[in-house]
PDB file of C-alpha atoms in Angstrom:
ATOM      1  CA  MET A 188      84.188  56.845 110.305  1.00 57.00           C
ATOM      2  CA  PRO A 189      87.491  55.400 108.951  1.00 64.00           C
ATOM      3  CA  LYS A 190      89.700  55.435 111.358  1.00 80.00           C
ATOM      4  CA  LYS A 191      92.586  54.064 109.168  1.00 94.00           C
ATOM      5  CA  PHE A 192      93.507  55.601 106.099  1.00 97.00           C
ATOM      6  CA  GLY A 193      93.196  52.698 103.879  1.00 96.00           C
ATOM      7  CA  PRO A 194      89.997  52.886 103.253  1.00 97.00           C
ATOM      8  CA  ILE A 195      90.493  56.079 102.365  1.00 98.00           C
ATOM      9  CA  ILE A 196      93.109  54.730  99.590  1.00 98.00           C
ATOM     10  CA  LYS A 197      89.824  51.888  98.225  1.00 97.00           C
ATOM     11  CA  ARG A 198      88.160  54.481  97.703  1.00 97.00           C
ATOM     12  CA  ALA A 199      90.384  56.961  95.714  1.00 97.00           C
ATOM     13  CA  GLN A 200      91.715  53.608  93.293  1.00 97.00           C
ATOM     14  CA  THR A 201      88.048  53.206  92.694  1.00 97.00           C
ATOM     15  CA  ARG A 202      87.346  56.544  91.652  1.00 96.00           C
ATOM     16  CA  LYS A 203      91.155  56.204  89.262  1.00 95.00           C
ATOM     17  CA  GLY A 204      90.623  53.565  87.580  1.00 95.00           C
ATOM     18  CA  GLY A 205      92.698  50.632  90.148  1.00 97.00           C
ATOM     19  CA  PRO A 206      95.386  50.168  91.841  1.00 96.00           C
ATOM     20  CA  ASP A 207      98.348  50.747  89.475  1.00 96.00           C
ATOM     21  CA  ALA A 208      96.413  53.383  87.584  1.00 95.00           C
ATOM     22  CA  LEU A 209      95.972  55.799  90.828  1.00 96.00           C
ATOM     23  CA  LYS A 210      99.658  54.632  91.067  1.00 94.00           C
ATOM     24  CA  LYS A 211     100.962  56.524  87.755  1.00 94.00           C
ATOM     25  CA  ILE A 212      99.628  59.425  88.538  1.00 94.00           C
ATOM     26  CA  LEU A 213     101.350  60.266  92.085  1.00 95.00           C
ATOM     27  CA  HIS A 214     104.225  62.486  92.333  1.00 91.00           C
ATOM     28  CA  PRO A 215     107.886  60.528  91.878  1.00 90.00           C
ATOM     29  CA  LYS A 216     110.490  60.688  94.223  1.00 83.00           C
ATOM     30  CA  VAL A 217     113.034  63.039  93.081  1.00 80.00           C
ATOM     31  CA  SER A 218     116.665  62.632  94.802  1.00 82.00           C
ATOM     32  CA  LYS A 219     117.869  64.900  97.080  1.00 81.00           C
ATOM     33  CA  LYS A 220     120.512  64.760  94.900  1.00 80.00           C
ATOM     34  CA  ASN A 221     119.145  65.871  92.045  1.00 80.00           C
ATOM     35  CA  LEU A 222     116.835  68.625  93.558  1.00 82.00           C
ATOM     36  CA  ILE A 223     120.152  69.934  95.108  1.00 77.00           C
ATOM     37  CA  GLN A 224     122.033  69.893  91.326  1.00 79.00           C
ATOM     38  CA  GLY A 225     118.700  71.244  89.621  1.00 83.00           C
ATOM     39  CA  LEU A 226     117.029  74.384  91.601  1.00 91.00           C
ATOM     40  CA  THR A 227     119.651  76.727  92.072  1.00 94.00           C
ATOM     41  CA  ASP A 228     119.015  79.609  94.025  1.00 96.00           C
ATOM     42  CA  ASP A 229     117.635  81.451  90.435  1.00 97.00           C
ATOM     43  CA  ARG A 230     115.114  78.463  89.953  1.00 95.00           C
ATOM     44  CA  VAL A 231     113.913  78.978  93.529  1.00 96.00           C
ATOM     45  CA  LEU A 232     113.218  82.418  92.962  1.00 97.00           C
ATOM     46  CA  SER A 233     111.858  82.373  90.117  1.00 96.00           C
ATOM     47  CA  GLY A 234     109.371  79.564  90.783  1.00 94.00           C
ATOM     48  CA  MET A 235     108.632  81.474  94.214  1.00 96.00           C
ATOM     49  CA  SER A 236     107.914  84.456  92.488  1.00 97.00           C
ATOM     50  CA  LYS A 237     105.261  82.581  90.146  1.00 95.00           C
ATOM     51  CA  CYS A 238     103.723  81.033  93.515  1.00 93.00           C
ATOM     52  CA  VAL A 239     103.500  84.943  94.918  1.00 96.00           C
ATOM     53  CA  PHE A 240     102.541  86.638  91.459  1.00 96.00           C
ATOM     54  CA  ARG A 241      99.878  84.439  90.461  1.00 93.00           C
ATOM     55  CA  ALA A 242      97.927  84.396  93.339  1.00 88.00           C
ATOM     56  CA  GLY A 243      94.640  85.940  93.326  1.00 85.00           C
ATOM     57  CA  PHE A 244      95.428  86.198  89.656  1.00 85.00           C
ATOM     58  CA  HIS A 245      94.523  83.663  86.670  1.00 85.00           C
ATOM     59  CA  TRP A 246      97.233  81.506  87.697  1.00 87.00           C
ATOM     60  CA  LYS A 247      97.703  81.243  82.735  1.00 90.00           C
ATOM     61  CA  VAL A 248      97.902  84.265  82.623  1.00 91.00           C
ATOM     62  CA  ILE A 249     100.720  84.167  84.772  1.00 94.00           C
ATOM     63  CA  TYR A 250     102.367  81.605  83.365  1.00 93.00           C
ATOM     64  CA  ASN A 251     102.198  83.109  79.469  1.00 94.00           C
ATOM     65  CA  LYS A 252     103.578  86.504  80.404  1.00 96.00           C
ATOM     66  CA  TRP A 253     106.417  84.424  82.698  1.00 96.00           C
ATOM     67  CA  PRO A 254     109.072  83.902  79.718  1.00 97.00           C
ATOM     68  CA  GLU A 255     109.065  88.284  79.566  1.00 98.00           C
ATOM     69  CA  PHE A 256     109.359  88.395  83.743  1.00 98.00           C
ATOM     70  CA  GLU A 257     112.761  86.345  83.967  1.00 98.00           C
ATOM     71  CA  ASP A 258     113.861  89.429  81.077  1.00 98.00           C
ATOM     72  CA  ALA A 259     113.109  91.654  83.340  1.00 98.00           C
ATOM     73  CA  PHE A 260     114.251  90.457  86.973  1.00 98.00           C
ATOM     74  CA  PHE A 261     117.458  89.459  85.001  1.00 98.00           C
ATOM     75  CA  GLY A 262     116.498  85.129  85.211  1.00 98.00           C
ATOM     76  CA  PHE A 263     115.868  85.732  89.047  1.00 98.00           C
ATOM     77  CA  LYS A 264     119.805  85.948  89.463  1.00 98.00           C
ATOM     78  CA  VAL A 265     120.108  86.811  92.814  1.00 98.00           C
ATOM     79  CA  LYS A 266     123.482  88.472  94.030  1.00 98.00           C
ATOM     80  CA  ARG A 267     122.004  90.492  90.115  1.00 98.00           C
ATOM     81  CA  LEU A 268     118.854  91.510  91.892  1.00 98.00           C
ATOM     82  CA  LEU A 269     120.116  92.139  95.508  1.00 98.00           C
ATOM     83  CA  ASN A 270     122.260  95.049  93.737  1.00 98.00           C
ATOM     84  CA  LEU A 271     120.046  96.632  91.886  1.00 98.00           C
ATOM     85  CA  PRO A 272     119.546 100.347  92.168  1.00 98.00           C
ATOM     86  CA  PRO A 273     116.658 101.014  94.271  1.00 96.00           C
ATOM     87  CA  GLU A 274     115.432 103.111  90.999  1.00 97.00           C
ATOM     88  CA  HIS A 275     115.448 100.300  89.332  1.00 97.00           C
ATOM     89  CA  TRP A 276     112.929  98.601  91.626  1.00 97.00           C
ATOM     90  CA  GLU A 277     110.930 101.784  91.696  1.00 96.00           C
ATOM     91  CA  ASN A 278     110.516 101.357  88.142  1.00 97.00           C
ATOM     92  CA  TYR A 279     109.086  98.005  87.690  1.00 97.00           C
ATOM     93  CA  VAL A 280     105.394  99.167  88.381  1.00 96.00           C
ATOM     94  CA  LEU A 281     105.868 101.092  85.265  1.00 97.00           C
ATOM     95  CA  ASP A 282     107.759  97.581  83.264  1.00 97.00           C
ATOM     96  CA  ARG A 283     104.740  96.242  81.211  1.00 96.00           C
ATOM     97  CA  ARG A 284     106.767  93.641  81.434  1.00 97.00           C
ATOM     98  CA  VAL A 285     105.641  92.008  84.809  1.00 97.00           C
ATOM     99  CA  VAL A 286     102.403  92.334  86.632  1.00 95.00           C
ATOM    100  CA  ARG A 287     102.592  95.866  88.207  1.00 93.00           C
ATOM    101  CA  ASN A 288     102.121  95.036  92.131  1.00 96.00           C
ATOM    102  CA  ALA A 289     104.029  97.159  93.818  1.00 97.00           C
ATOM    103  CA  GLN A 290     103.796  94.450  96.859  1.00 97.00           C
ATOM    104  CA  LYS A 291     104.591  91.685  95.176  1.00 97.00           C
ATOM    105  CA  ILE A 292     107.108  93.059  93.076  1.00 98.00           C
ATOM    106  CA  GLN A 293     109.222  94.083  96.780  1.00 98.00           C
ATOM    107  CA  SER A 294     108.389  90.447  97.141  1.00 98.00           C
ATOM    108  CA  VAL A 295     111.075  89.553  94.480  1.00 98.00           C
ATOM    109  CA  TYR A 296     113.883  91.978  96.275  1.00 98.00           C
ATOM    110  CA  ASP A 297     112.592  90.270  99.942  1.00 98.00           C
ATOM    111  CA  ASN A 298     112.993  86.907  98.875  1.00 98.00           C
ATOM    112  CA  ALA A 299     116.074  87.416  97.187  1.00 98.00           C
ATOM    113  CA  LEU A 300     117.434  88.544 100.061  1.00 98.00           C
ATOM    114  CA  PHE A 301     116.117  85.618 101.881  1.00 98.00           C
ATOM    115  CA  ILE A 302     117.399  82.893 100.074  1.00 98.00           C
ATOM    116  CA  TYR A 303     121.169  84.524  98.975  1.00 98.00           C
ATOM    117  CA  GLU A 304     120.903  84.395 103.175  1.00 98.00           C
ATOM    118  CA  THR A 305     120.182  81.088 103.976  1.00 98.00           C
ATOM    119  CA  SER A 306     122.087  80.006 100.665  1.00 97.00           C
ATOM    120  CA  GLN A 307     125.318  82.107 102.944  1.00 97.00           C
ATOM    121  CA  GLN A 308     124.699  79.551 106.149  1.00 97.00           C
ATOM    122  CA  HIS A 309     123.454  76.186 104.117  1.00 96.00           C
ATOM    123  CA  GLY A 310     125.007  76.155 100.685  1.00 94.00           C
ATOM    124  CA  SER A 311     121.924  77.061  99.063  1.00 94.00           C
ATOM    125  CA  PHE A 312     118.370  77.416 100.299  1.00 96.00           C
ATOM    126  CA  ILE A 313     117.391  74.252  98.325  1.00 95.00           C
ATOM    127  CA  GLU A 314     119.528  72.448 100.610  1.00 94.00           C
ATOM    128  CA  PHE A 315     118.560  73.617 103.381  1.00 96.00           C
ATOM    129  CA  ILE A 316     114.641  73.652 102.656  1.00 96.00           C
ATOM    130  CA  ILE A 317     115.144  69.911 102.618  1.00 93.00           C
ATOM    131  CA  ASN A 318     116.815  69.048 105.142  1.00 93.00           C
ATOM    132  CA  TRP A 319     114.174  70.104 107.991  1.00 96.00           C
ATOM    133  CA  PRO A 320     112.297  67.584 109.395  1.00 96.00           C
ATOM    134  CA  ASP A 321     109.535  66.703 106.770  1.00 94.00           C
ATOM    135  CA  GLN A 322     107.785  65.888 110.606  1.00 96.00           C
ATOM    136  CA  GLU A 323     107.711  69.833 110.651  1.00 97.00           C
ATOM    137  CA  GLN A 324     106.436  71.094 108.336  1.00 97.00           C
ATOM    138  CA  VAL A 325     104.264  73.223 109.904  1.00 97.00           C
ATOM    139  CA  GLU A 326     107.151  74.508 111.681  1.00 97.00           C
ATOM    140  CA  LEU A 327     108.790  75.145 108.157  1.00 97.00           C
ATOM    141  CA  LEU A 328     106.279  77.020 107.200  1.00 97.00           C
ATOM    142  CA  SER A 329     105.694  79.308 109.863  1.00 97.00           C
ATOM    143  CA  HIS A 330     109.780  80.363 109.038  1.00 97.00           C
ATOM    144  CA  LEU A 331     109.233  80.683 105.342  1.00 98.00           C
ATOM    145  CA  LYS A 332     106.050  83.423 106.633  1.00 97.00           C
ATOM    146  CA  LYS A 333     108.218  84.884 109.356  1.00 97.00           C
ATOM    147  CA  HIS A 334     111.617  84.896 106.823  1.00 97.00           C
ATOM    148  CA  GLY A 335     110.237  85.886 103.585  1.00 98.00           C
ATOM    149  CA  SER A 336     107.470  88.189 101.793  1.00 98.00           C
ATOM    150  CA  ARG A 337     104.418  87.459 101.185  1.00 97.00           C
ATOM    151  CA  LEU A 338     105.064  83.166 101.879  1.00 97.00           C
ATOM    152  CA  GLY A 339     102.400  82.265 104.068  1.00 93.00           C
ATOM    153  CA  GLY A 340      99.064  79.802 103.774  1.00 90.00           C
ATOM    154  CA  GLN A 341      99.192  77.903 100.359  1.00 92.00           C
ATOM    155  CA  THR A 342     101.232  79.619  98.751  1.00 95.00           C
ATOM    156  CA  GLY A 343     104.272  78.739 101.239  1.00 96.00           C
ATOM    157  CA  MET A 344     102.019  74.817 101.040  1.00 95.00           C
ATOM    158  CA  TYR A 345     102.498  74.676  97.311  1.00 93.00           C
ATOM    159  CA  ILE A 346     106.541  76.501  96.789  1.00 95.00           C
ATOM    160  CA  LEU A 347     107.746  73.296  99.590  1.00 94.00           C
ATOM    161  CA  ARG A 348     105.491  71.107  96.752  1.00 91.00           C
ATOM    162  CA  MET A 349     107.487  72.839  93.825  1.00 89.00           C
ATOM    163  CA  LEU A 350     111.120  72.527  95.647  1.00 91.00           C
ATOM    164  CA  GLY A 351     110.420  68.144  95.800  1.00 90.00           C
ATOM    165  CA  LYS A 352     109.767  68.672  99.958  1.00 93.00           C
ATOM    166  CA  ASP A 353     107.671  66.116 100.461  1.00 94.00           C
ATOM    167  CA  ALA A 354     105.354  67.813 102.071  1.00 95.00           C
ATOM    168  CA  PHE A 355     100.632  68.257 102.360  1.00 97.00           C
ATOM    169  CA  LEU A 356      98.705  70.240 100.645  1.00 96.00           C
ATOM    170  CA  LEU A 357      95.502  71.304 102.342  1.00 97.00           C
ATOM    171  CA  SER A 358      93.162  71.814  99.283  1.00 95.00           C
ATOM    172  CA  GLN A 359      89.038  72.115  99.627  1.00 96.00           C
ATOM    173  CA  ASP A 360      88.855  68.372  99.077  1.00 97.00           C
ATOM    174  CA  VAL A 361      92.130  67.119 101.922  1.00 98.00           C
ATOM    175  CA  MET A 362      90.039  69.089 104.531  1.00 98.00           C
ATOM    176  CA  HIS A 363      87.624  67.157 102.726  1.00 97.00           C
ATOM    177  CA  VAL A 364      89.090  63.629 104.265  1.00 98.00           C
ATOM    178  CA  LEU A 365      89.791  65.061 107.254  1.00 98.00           C
ATOM    179  CA  ILE A 366      87.036  66.558 108.655  1.00 97.00           C
ATOM    180  CA  LYS A 367      84.105  64.206 107.144  1.00 96.00           C
ATOM    181  CA  ASP A 368      86.357  60.920 107.473  1.00 96.00           C
ATOM    182  CA  PHE A 369      87.992  61.682 109.928  1.00 96.00           C
ATOM    183  CA  GLY A 370      86.310  64.256 112.107  1.00 96.00           C
ATOM    184  CA  LEU A 371      88.766  66.276 112.606  1.00 97.00           C
ATOM    185  CA  GLU A 372      88.297  69.978 114.797  1.00 97.00           C
ATOM    186  CA  VAL A 373      90.046  72.621 112.821  1.00 98.00           C
ATOM    187  CA  ALA A 374      88.420  75.478 110.600  1.00 97.00           C
ATOM    188  CA  LEU A 375      87.638  74.563 107.045  1.00 96.00           C
ATOM    189  CA  GLN A 376      90.195  77.191 106.126  1.00 95.00           C
ATOM    190  CA  PRO A 377      92.928  76.705 108.805  1.00 96.00           C
ATOM    191  CA  THR A 378      95.731  78.968 109.881  1.00 94.00           C
ATOM    192  CA  SER A 379      96.055  79.127 113.342  1.00 95.00           C
ATOM    193  CA  LEU A 380      98.816  76.812 114.604  1.00 95.00           C
ATOM    194  CA  ARG A 381      96.537  74.973 117.283  1.00 97.00           C
ATOM    195  CA  ASP A 382      94.855  73.445 113.747  1.00 98.00           C
ATOM    196  CA  LEU A 383      97.283  73.026 111.861  1.00 97.00           C
ATOM    197  CA  ARG A 384      99.400  70.843 114.509  1.00 97.00           C
ATOM    198  CA  LYS A 385      96.508  68.947 114.399  1.00 97.00           C
ATOM    199  CA  ILE A 386      96.585  68.585 110.839  1.00 98.00           C
ATOM    200  CA  GLN A 387     100.191  67.319 110.676  1.00 98.00           C
ATOM    201  CA  ASP A 388      99.485  64.857 113.565  1.00 97.00           C
ATOM    202  CA  GLN A 389      96.882  63.752 111.896  1.00 98.00           C
ATOM    203  CA  PHE A 390      99.582  62.953 108.392  1.00 98.00           C
ATOM    204  CA  ILE A 391     101.944  61.859 111.382  1.00 98.00           C
ATOM    205  CA  ALA A 392      99.801  59.160 112.423  1.00 97.00           C
ATOM    206  CA  TRP A 393      98.960  57.616 108.312  1.00 98.00           C
ATOM    207  CA  LYS A 394     102.531  58.009 107.237  1.00 97.00           C
ATOM    208  CA  LYS A 395     102.882  55.792 110.266  1.00 97.00           C
ATOM    209  CA  GLU A 396     100.354  53.418 109.189  1.00 97.00           C
ATOM    210  CA  THR A 397     100.729  53.834 105.619  1.00 97.00           C
ATOM    211  CA  ASP A 398     105.056  53.740 105.011  1.00 97.00           C
ATOM    212  CA  LEU A 399     103.433  56.790 102.297  1.00 97.00           C
ATOM    213  CA  SER A 400     105.260  60.380 101.986  1.00 96.00           C
ATOM    214  CA  PHE A 401     102.885  63.463 103.201  1.00 97.00           C
ATOM    215  CA  THR A 402     103.124  64.468  99.820  1.00 96.00           C
ATOM    216  CA  HIS A 403     100.949  60.873  98.653  1.00 97.00           C
ATOM    217  CA  LEU A 404      99.111  60.666 101.746  1.00 98.00           C
ATOM    218  CA  SER A 405      97.849  63.950 100.711  1.00 97.00           C
ATOM    219  CA  GLN A 406      97.514  63.328  96.371  1.00 97.00           C
ATOM    220  CA  ILE A 407      95.055  60.541  97.163  1.00 98.00           C
ATOM    221  CA  ALA A 408      93.450  61.952 100.071  1.00 98.00           C
ATOM    222  CA  ALA A 409      92.747  64.884  97.159  1.00 97.00           C
ATOM    223  CA  PHE A 410      92.394  62.194  94.455  1.00 97.00           C
ATOM    224  CA  SER A 411      89.361  60.539  96.722  1.00 97.00           C
ATOM    225  CA  THR A 412      86.206  63.194  96.955  1.00 96.00           C
ATOM    226  CA  GLY A 413      85.088  66.137  95.374  1.00 92.00           C
ATOM    227  CA  GLN A 414      85.103  66.350  91.616  1.00 88.00           C
ATOM    228  CA  ASN A 415      86.927  63.276  89.337  1.00 85.00           C
ATOM    229  CA  TYR A 416      88.802  65.573  87.732  1.00 74.00           C
ATOM    230  CA  ASP A 417      92.533  63.866  85.007  1.00 66.00           C
ATOM    231  CA  ALA A 418      95.070  63.841  86.905  1.00 55.00           C
ATOM    232  CA  PRO A 419      97.831  67.219  86.032  1.00 53.00           C
ATOM    233  CA  THR A 420     100.795  67.184  84.954  1.00 45.00           C
ATOM    234  CA  VAL A 421     103.013  68.440  87.511  1.00 40.00           C
ATOM    235  CA  THR A 422     106.524  69.663  86.768  1.00 41.00           C
ATOM    236  CA  PHE A 423     109.194  72.370  88.750  1.00 39.00           C
ATOM    237  CA  GLU A 424     109.399  74.410  85.668  1.00 39.00           C
ATOM    238  CA  SER A 425     105.063  75.051  84.953  1.00 36.00           C
ATOM    239  CA  CYS A 426     104.350  75.247  88.572  1.00 39.00           C
ATOM    240  CA  LYS A 427     100.531  73.894  87.647  1.00 39.00           C
ATOM    241  CA  TRP A 428      98.983  72.672  90.682  1.00 35.00           C
ATOM    242  CA  ASN A 429      95.651  70.955  90.524  1.00 33.00           C
ATOM    243  CA  LYS A 430      94.364  68.431  92.243  1.00 31.00           C
ATOM    244  CA  ILE A 431      97.767  67.868  94.282  1.00 31.00           C
TER     245      ILE A 431
END
């Protein structure tokens, strides 16, 4: 078992065609200023809702239907959605433009309120996310789960990555590295705070060793094992994550 992350980097480089090839498929860094300017609350709610609705669905179905979602939910304008009368929300379960899941439809309202209240305190939701200490990702995920709707588990991790937060994802391949290569004694699908904090501590140790971001450490771990997929193109608007 490797004691350091270096062998994982070398394995990922070999699988992806060398150091330069691996570097090209890692997420480019986006400045805090550009994130704050680019991710207004309506775009945050849109991306957040897309992550919620795609859970348990074939992602392509949600992506293809998303322009209709945007139309149905008024471009995810937070204040407008919060001012809709109750009967309008009730009618969404009959609206063919959206996936007619009552709980997920309710989450749009709940998360609009969460985003609005957070923005009132922090200037914007993205400022709140970006200013949360990177080394306390588990605590931030707990906050999202507690105060938002259907934002727990992997959905919360994907949302952080979508928002440009320096964040790790716990795919099966990443968990393989943590458990098989490093001997971390955690569940394969970790949910307890104990397991998640042990994983967070391991990422902090890797970051100190390599000076790489959590995002890049997570990607490199995923690229180092499992099926050797072509690297995906990832954008905020599409939320198309695969092995990231």
